[in-house]
JSON list of C-alpha atoms in Angstrom, two decimals:
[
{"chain": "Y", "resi": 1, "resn": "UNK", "atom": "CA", "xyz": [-138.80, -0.77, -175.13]},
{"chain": "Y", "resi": 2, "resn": "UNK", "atom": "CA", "xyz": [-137.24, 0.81, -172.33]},
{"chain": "Y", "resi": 3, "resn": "UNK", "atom": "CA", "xyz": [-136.67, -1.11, -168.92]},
{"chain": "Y", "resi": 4, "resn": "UNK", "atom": "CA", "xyz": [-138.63, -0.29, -165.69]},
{"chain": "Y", "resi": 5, "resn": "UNK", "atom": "CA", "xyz": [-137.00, 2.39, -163.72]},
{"chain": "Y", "resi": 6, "resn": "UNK", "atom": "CA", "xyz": [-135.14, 0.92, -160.60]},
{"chain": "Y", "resi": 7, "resn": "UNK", "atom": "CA", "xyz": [-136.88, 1.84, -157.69]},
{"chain": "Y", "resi": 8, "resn": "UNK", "atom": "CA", "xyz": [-133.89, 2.94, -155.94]},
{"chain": "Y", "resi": 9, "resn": "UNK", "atom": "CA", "xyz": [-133.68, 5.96, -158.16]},
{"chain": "Y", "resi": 10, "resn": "UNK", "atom": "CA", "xyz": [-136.65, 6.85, -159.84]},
{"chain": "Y", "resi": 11, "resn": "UNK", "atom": "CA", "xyz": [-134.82, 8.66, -162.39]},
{"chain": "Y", "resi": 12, "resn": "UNK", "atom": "CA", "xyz": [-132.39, 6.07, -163.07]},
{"chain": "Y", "resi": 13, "resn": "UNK", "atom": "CA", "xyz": [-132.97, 4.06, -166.70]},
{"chain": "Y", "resi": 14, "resn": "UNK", "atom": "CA", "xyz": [-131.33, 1.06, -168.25]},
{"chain": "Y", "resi": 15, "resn": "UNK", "atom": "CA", "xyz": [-131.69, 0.00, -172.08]},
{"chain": "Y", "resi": 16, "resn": "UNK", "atom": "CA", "xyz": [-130.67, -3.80, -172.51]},
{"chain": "Y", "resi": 17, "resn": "UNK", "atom": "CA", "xyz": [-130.27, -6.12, -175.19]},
{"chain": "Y", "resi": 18, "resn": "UNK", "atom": "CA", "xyz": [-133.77, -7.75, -176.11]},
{"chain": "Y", "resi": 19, "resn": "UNK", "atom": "CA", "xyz": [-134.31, -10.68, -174.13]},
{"chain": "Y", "resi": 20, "resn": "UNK", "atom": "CA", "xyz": [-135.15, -12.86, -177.72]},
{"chain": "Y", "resi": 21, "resn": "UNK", "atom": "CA", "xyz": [-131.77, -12.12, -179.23]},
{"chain": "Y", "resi": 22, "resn": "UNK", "atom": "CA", "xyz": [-129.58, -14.19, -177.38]},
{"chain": "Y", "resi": 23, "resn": "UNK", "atom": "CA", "xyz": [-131.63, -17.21, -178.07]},
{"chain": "Y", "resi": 24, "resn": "UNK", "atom": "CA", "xyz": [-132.30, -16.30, -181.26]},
{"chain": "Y", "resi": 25, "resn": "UNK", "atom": "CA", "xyz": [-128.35, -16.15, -182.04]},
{"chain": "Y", "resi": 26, "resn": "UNK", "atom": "CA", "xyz": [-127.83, -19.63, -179.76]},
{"chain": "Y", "resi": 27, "resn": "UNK", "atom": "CA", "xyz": [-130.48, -20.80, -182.42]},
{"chain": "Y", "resi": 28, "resn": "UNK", "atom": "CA", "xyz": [-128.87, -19.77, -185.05]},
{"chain": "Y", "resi": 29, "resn": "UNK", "atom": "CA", "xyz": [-125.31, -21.24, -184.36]},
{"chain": "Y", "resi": 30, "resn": "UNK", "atom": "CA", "xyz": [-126.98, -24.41, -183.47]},
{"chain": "Y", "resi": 31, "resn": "UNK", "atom": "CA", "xyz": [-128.78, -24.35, -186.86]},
{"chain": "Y", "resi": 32, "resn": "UNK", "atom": "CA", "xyz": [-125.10, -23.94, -188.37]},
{"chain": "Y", "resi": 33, "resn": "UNK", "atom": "CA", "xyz": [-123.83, -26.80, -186.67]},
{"chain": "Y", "resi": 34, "resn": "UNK", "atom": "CA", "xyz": [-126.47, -29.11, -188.17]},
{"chain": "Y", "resi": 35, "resn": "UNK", "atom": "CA", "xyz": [-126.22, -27.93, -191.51]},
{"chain": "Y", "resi": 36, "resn": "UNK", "atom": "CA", "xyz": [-122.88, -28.21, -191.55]},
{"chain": "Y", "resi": 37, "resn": "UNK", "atom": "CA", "xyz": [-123.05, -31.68, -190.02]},
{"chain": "Y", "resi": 38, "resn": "UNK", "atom": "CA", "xyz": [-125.51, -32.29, -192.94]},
{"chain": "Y", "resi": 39, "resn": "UNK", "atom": "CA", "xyz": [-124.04, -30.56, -195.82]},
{"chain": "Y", "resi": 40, "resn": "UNK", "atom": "CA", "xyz": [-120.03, -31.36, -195.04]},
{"chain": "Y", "resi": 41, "resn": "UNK", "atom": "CA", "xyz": [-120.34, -34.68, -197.13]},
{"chain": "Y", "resi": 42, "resn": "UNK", "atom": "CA", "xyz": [-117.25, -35.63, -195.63]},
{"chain": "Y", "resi": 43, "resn": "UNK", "atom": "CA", "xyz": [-115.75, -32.03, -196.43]},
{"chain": "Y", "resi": 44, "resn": "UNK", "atom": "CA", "xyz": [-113.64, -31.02, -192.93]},
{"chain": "Y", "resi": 45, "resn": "UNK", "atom": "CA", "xyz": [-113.37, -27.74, -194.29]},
{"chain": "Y", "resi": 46, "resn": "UNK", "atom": "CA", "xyz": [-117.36, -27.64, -194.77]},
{"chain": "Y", "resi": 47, "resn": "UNK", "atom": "CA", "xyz": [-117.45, -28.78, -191.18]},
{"chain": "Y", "resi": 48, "resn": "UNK", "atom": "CA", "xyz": [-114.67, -26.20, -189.64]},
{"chain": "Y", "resi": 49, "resn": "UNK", "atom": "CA", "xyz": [-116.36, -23.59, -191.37]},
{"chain": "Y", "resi": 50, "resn": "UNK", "atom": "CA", "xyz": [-119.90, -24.27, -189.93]},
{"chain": "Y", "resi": 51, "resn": "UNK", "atom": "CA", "xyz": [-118.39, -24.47, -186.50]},
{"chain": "Y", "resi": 52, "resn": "UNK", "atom": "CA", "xyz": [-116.23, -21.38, -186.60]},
{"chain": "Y", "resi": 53, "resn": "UNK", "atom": "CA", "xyz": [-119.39, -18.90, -187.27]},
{"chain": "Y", "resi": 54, "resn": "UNK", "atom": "CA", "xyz": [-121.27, -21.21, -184.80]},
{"chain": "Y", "resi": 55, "resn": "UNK", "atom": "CA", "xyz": [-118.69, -20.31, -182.29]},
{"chain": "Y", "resi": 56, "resn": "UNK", "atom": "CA", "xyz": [-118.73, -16.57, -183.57]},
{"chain": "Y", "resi": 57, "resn": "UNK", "atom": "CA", "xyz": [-122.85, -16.37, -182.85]},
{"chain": "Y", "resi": 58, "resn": "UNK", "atom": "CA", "xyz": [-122.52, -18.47, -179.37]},
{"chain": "Y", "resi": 59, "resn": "UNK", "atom": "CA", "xyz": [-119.69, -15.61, -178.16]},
{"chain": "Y", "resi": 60, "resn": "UNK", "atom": "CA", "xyz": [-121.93, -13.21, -179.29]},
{"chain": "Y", "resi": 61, "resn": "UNK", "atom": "CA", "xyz": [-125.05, -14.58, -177.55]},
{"chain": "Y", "resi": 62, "resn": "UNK", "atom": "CA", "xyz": [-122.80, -14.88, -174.34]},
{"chain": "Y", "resi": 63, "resn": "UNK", "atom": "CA", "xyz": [-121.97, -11.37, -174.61]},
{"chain": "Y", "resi": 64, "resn": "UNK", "atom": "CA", "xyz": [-126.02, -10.47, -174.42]},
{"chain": "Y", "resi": 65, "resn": "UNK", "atom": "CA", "xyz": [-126.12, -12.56, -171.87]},
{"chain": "Y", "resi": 66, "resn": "UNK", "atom": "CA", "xyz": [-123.38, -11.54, -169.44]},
{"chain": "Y", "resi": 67, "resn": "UNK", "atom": "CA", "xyz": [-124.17, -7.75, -170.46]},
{"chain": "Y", "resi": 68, "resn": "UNK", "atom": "CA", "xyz": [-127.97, -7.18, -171.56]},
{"chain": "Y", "resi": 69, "resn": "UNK", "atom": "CA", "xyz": [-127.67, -3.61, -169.75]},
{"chain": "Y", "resi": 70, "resn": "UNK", "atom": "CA", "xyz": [-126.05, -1.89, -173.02]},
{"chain": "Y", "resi": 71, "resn": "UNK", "atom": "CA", "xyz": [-126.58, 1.99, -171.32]},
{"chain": "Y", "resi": 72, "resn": "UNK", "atom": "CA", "xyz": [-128.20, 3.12, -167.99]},
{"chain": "Y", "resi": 73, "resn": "UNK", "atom": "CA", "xyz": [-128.38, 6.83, -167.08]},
{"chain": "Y", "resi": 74, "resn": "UNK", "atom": "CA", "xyz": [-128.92, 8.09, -163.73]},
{"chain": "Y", "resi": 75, "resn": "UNK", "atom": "CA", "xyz": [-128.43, 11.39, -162.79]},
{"chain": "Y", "resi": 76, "resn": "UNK", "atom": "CA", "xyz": [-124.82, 11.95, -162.41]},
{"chain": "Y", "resi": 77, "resn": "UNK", "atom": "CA", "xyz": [-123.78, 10.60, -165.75]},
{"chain": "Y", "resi": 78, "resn": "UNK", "atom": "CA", "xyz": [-124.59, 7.45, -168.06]},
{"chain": "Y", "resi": 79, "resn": "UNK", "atom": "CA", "xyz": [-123.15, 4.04, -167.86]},
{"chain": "Y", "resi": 80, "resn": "UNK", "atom": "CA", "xyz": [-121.88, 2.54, -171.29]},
{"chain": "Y", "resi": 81, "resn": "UNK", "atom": "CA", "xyz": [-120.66, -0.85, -172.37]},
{"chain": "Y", "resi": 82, "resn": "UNK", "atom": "CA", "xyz": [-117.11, -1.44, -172.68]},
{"chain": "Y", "resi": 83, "resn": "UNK", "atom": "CA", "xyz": [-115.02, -3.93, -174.31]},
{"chain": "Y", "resi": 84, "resn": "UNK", "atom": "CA", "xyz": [-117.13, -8.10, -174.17]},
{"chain": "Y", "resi": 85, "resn": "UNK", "atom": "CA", "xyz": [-119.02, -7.16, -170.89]},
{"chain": "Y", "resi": 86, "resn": "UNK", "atom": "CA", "xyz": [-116.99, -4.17, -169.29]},
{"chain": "Y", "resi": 87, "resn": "UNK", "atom": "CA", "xyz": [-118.96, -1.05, -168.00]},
{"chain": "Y", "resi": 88, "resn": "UNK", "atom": "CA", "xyz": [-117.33, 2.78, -168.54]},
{"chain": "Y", "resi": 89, "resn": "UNK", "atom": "CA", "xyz": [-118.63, 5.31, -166.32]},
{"chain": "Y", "resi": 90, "resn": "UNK", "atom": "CA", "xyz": [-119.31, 8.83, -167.82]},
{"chain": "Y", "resi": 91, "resn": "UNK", "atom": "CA", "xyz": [-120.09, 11.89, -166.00]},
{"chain": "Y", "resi": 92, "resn": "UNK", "atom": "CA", "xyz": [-121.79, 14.40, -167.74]},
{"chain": "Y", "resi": 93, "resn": "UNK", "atom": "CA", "xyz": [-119.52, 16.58, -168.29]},
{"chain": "Y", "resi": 94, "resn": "UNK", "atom": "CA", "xyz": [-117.41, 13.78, -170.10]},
{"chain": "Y", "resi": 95, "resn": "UNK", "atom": "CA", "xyz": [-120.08, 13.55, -172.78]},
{"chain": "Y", "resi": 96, "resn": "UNK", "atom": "CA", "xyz": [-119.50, 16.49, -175.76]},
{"chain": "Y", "resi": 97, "resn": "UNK", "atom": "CA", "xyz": [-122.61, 15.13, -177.48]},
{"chain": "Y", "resi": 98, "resn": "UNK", "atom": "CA", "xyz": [-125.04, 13.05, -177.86]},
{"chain": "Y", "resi": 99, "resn": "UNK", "atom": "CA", "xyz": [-126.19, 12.74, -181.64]},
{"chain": "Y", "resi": 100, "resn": "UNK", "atom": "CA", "xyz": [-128.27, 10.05, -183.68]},
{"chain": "Y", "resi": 101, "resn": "UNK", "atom": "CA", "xyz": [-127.00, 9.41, -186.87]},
{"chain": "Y", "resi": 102, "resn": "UNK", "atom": "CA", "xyz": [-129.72, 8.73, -189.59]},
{"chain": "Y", "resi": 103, "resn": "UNK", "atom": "CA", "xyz": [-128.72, 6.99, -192.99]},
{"chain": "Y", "resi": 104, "resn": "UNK", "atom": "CA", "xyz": [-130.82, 5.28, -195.77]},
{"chain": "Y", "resi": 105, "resn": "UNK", "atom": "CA", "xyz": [-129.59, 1.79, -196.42]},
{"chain": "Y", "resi": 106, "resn": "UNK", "atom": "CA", "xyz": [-131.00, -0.69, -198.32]},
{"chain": "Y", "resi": 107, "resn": "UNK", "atom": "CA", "xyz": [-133.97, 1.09, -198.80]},
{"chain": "Y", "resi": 108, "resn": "UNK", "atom": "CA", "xyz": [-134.08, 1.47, -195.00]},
{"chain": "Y", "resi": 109, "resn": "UNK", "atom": "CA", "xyz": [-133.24, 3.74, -192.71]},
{"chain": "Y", "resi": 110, "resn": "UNK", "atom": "CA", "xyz": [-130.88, 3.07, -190.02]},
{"chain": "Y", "resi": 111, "resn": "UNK", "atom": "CA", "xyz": [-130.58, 5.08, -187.02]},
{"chain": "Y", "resi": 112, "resn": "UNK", "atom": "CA", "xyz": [-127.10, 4.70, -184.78]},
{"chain": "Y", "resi": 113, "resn": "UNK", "atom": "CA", "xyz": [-126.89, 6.68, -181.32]},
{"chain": "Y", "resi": 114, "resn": "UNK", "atom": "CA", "xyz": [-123.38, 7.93, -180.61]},
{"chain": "Y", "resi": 115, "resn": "UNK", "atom": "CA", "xyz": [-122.51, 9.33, -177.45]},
{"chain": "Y", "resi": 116, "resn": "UNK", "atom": "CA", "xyz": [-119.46, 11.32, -177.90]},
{"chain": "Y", "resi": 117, "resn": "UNK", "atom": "CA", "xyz": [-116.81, 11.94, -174.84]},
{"chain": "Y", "resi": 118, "resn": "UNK", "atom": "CA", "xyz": [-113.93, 13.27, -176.06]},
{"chain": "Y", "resi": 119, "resn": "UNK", "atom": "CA", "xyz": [-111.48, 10.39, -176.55]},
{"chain": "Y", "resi": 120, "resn": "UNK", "atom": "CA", "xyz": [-113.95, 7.93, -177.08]},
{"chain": "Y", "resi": 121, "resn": "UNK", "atom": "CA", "xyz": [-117.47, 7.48, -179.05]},
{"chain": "Y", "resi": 122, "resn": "UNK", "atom": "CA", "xyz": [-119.83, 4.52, -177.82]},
{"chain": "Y", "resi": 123, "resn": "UNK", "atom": "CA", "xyz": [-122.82, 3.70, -180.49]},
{"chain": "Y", "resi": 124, "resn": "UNK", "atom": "CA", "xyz": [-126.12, 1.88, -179.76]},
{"chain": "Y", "resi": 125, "resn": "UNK", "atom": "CA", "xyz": [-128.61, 0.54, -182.65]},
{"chain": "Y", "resi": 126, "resn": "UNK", "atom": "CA", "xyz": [-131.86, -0.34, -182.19]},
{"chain": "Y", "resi": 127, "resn": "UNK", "atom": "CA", "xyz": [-130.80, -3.98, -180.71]},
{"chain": "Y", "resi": 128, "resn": "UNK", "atom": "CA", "xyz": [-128.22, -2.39, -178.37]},
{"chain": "Y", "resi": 129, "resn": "UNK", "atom": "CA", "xyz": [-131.42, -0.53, -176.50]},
{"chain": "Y", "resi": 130, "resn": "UNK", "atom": "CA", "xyz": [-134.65, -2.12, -177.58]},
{"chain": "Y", "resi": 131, "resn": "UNK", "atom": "CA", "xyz": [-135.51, 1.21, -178.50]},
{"chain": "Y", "resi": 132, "resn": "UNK", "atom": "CA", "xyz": [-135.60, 3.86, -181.04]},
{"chain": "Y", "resi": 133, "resn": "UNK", "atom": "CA", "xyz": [-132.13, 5.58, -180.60]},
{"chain": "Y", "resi": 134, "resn": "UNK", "atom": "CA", "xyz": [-133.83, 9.08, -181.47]},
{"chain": "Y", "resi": 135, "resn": "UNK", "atom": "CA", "xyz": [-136.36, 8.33, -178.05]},
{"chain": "Y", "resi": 136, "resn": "UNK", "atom": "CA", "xyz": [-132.93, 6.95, -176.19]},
{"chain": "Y", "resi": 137, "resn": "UNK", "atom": "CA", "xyz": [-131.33, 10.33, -177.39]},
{"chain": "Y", "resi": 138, "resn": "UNK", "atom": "CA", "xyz": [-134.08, 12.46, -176.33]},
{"chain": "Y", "resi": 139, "resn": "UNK", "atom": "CA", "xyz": [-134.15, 10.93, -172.94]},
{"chain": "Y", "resi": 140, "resn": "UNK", "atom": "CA", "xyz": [-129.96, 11.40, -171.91]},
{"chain": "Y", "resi": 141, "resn": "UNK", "atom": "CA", "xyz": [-130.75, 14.72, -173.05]},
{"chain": "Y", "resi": 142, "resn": "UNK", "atom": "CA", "xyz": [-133.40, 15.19, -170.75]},
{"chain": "Y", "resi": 143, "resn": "UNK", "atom": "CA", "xyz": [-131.27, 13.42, -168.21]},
{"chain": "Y", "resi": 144, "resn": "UNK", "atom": "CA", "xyz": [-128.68, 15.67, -168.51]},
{"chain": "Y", "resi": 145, "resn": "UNK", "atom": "CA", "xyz": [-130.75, 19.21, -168.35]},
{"chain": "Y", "resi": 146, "resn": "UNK", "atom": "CA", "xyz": [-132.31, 17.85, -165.38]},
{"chain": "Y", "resi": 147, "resn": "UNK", "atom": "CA", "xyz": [-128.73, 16.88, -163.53]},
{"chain": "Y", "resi": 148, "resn": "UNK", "atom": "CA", "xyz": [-127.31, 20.41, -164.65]},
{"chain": "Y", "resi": 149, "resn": "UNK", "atom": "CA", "xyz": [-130.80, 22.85, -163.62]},
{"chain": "Y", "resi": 150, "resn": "UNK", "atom": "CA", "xyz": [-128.87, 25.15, -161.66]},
{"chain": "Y", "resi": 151, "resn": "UNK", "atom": "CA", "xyz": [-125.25, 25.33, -163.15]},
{"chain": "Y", "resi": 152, "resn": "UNK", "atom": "CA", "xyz": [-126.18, 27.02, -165.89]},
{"chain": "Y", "resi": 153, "resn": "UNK", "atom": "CA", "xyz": [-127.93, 28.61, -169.17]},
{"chain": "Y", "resi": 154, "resn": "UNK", "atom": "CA", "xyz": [-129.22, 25.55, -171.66]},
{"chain": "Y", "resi": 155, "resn": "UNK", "atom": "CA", "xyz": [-126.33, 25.50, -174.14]},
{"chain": "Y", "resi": 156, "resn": "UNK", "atom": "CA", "xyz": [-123.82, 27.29, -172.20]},
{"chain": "Y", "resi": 157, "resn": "UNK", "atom": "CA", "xyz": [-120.71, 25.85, -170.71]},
{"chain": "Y", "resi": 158, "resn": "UNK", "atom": "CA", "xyz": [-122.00, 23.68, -167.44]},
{"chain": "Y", "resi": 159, "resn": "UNK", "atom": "CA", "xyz": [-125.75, 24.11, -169.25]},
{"chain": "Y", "resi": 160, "resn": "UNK", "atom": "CA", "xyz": [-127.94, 21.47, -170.60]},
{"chain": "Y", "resi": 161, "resn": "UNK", "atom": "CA", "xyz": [-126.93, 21.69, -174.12]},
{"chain": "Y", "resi": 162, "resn": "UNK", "atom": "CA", "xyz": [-123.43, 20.27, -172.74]},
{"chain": "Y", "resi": 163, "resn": "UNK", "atom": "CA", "xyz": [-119.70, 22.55, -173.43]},
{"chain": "Y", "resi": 164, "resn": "UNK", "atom": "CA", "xyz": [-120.96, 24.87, -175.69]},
{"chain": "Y", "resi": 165, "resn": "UNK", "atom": "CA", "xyz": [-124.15, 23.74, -176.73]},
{"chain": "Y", "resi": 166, "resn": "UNK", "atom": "CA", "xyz": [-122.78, 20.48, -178.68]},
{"chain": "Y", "resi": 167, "resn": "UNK", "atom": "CA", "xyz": [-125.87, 18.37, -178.43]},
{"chain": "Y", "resi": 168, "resn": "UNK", "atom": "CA", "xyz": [-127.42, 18.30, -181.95]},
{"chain": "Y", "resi": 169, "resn": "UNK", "atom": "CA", "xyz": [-130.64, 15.84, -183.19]}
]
């Protein structure tokens, strides 16, 4: 589920971190402690153990919190998160592609947005965006044709398809 478009620029979007996931995680590394407090029969290493990965999920869940916004587009570029709660502005003509990936795994298939731009690559699952990367995909490139109507043919240099028509489904 996409967020609500910010009224300031109605065709400005943000995909964030479901809200549930940070709890869920602060859950989770909660639930470690106590069954490590339960289980350690006077183990320390038991104990440690339990409250290292409890420590792992609460950083985790602090990074959701501090950063929900994962990617925002607006019409000059996208917004991407960078580092434990950065932000790294792109411009579109930064981005070489935007591509989902599509694998079978486990008798499931996973689907991995990757936004290329040159010297770096930023990928988004489906609990990066709260949303199908394939409709995330669709919409940057709709983002992008709309910022560059004007500058050029659709997958010509300056066009919507990006430097030489790189975006690919």
């Amino acid at each position: 589920m996409e967020s609500a478009l910010t009224p300031a620029a109605p065709s400005a979007r943000q995909w964030r971190v479901p809200p549930t996931l940070p709890a869920l995680k602060l859950v989770g590394a909660a639930a470690l402690v106590g069954l490590g407090l339960v289980f350690a029969d006077g183990d320390r290493v038991r104990l440690v153990l339990a409250g290292v990965l409890a420590a792992g999920l609460v950083g985790w869940a602090l990074r959701d919190l501090l950063a929900p916004v994962r990617l925002a587009v607006d019409p000059a570029g996208i917004t991407v998160v960078r580092g434990f709660a950065g932000r790294r502005r792109l411009d579109w003509g930064a981005v070489e592609a935007i591509t989902v990936d599509r694998r079978p795994r486990l008798g499931l298939s996973t689907e991995i947005l990757e936004i290329d731009a040159g010297e770096s690559l930023h990928l988004f699952g489906r609990y990066d965006l709260d949303a199908p990367p394939g409709e995330v995909a669709d919409a940057l490139r709709a983002a992008r044709a709309r910022s560059t109507t004007g500058m050029g043919e659709p997958g010509g240099p300056g066009g919507a398809g990006g430097p030489g028509g790189l975006d690919r489904p």
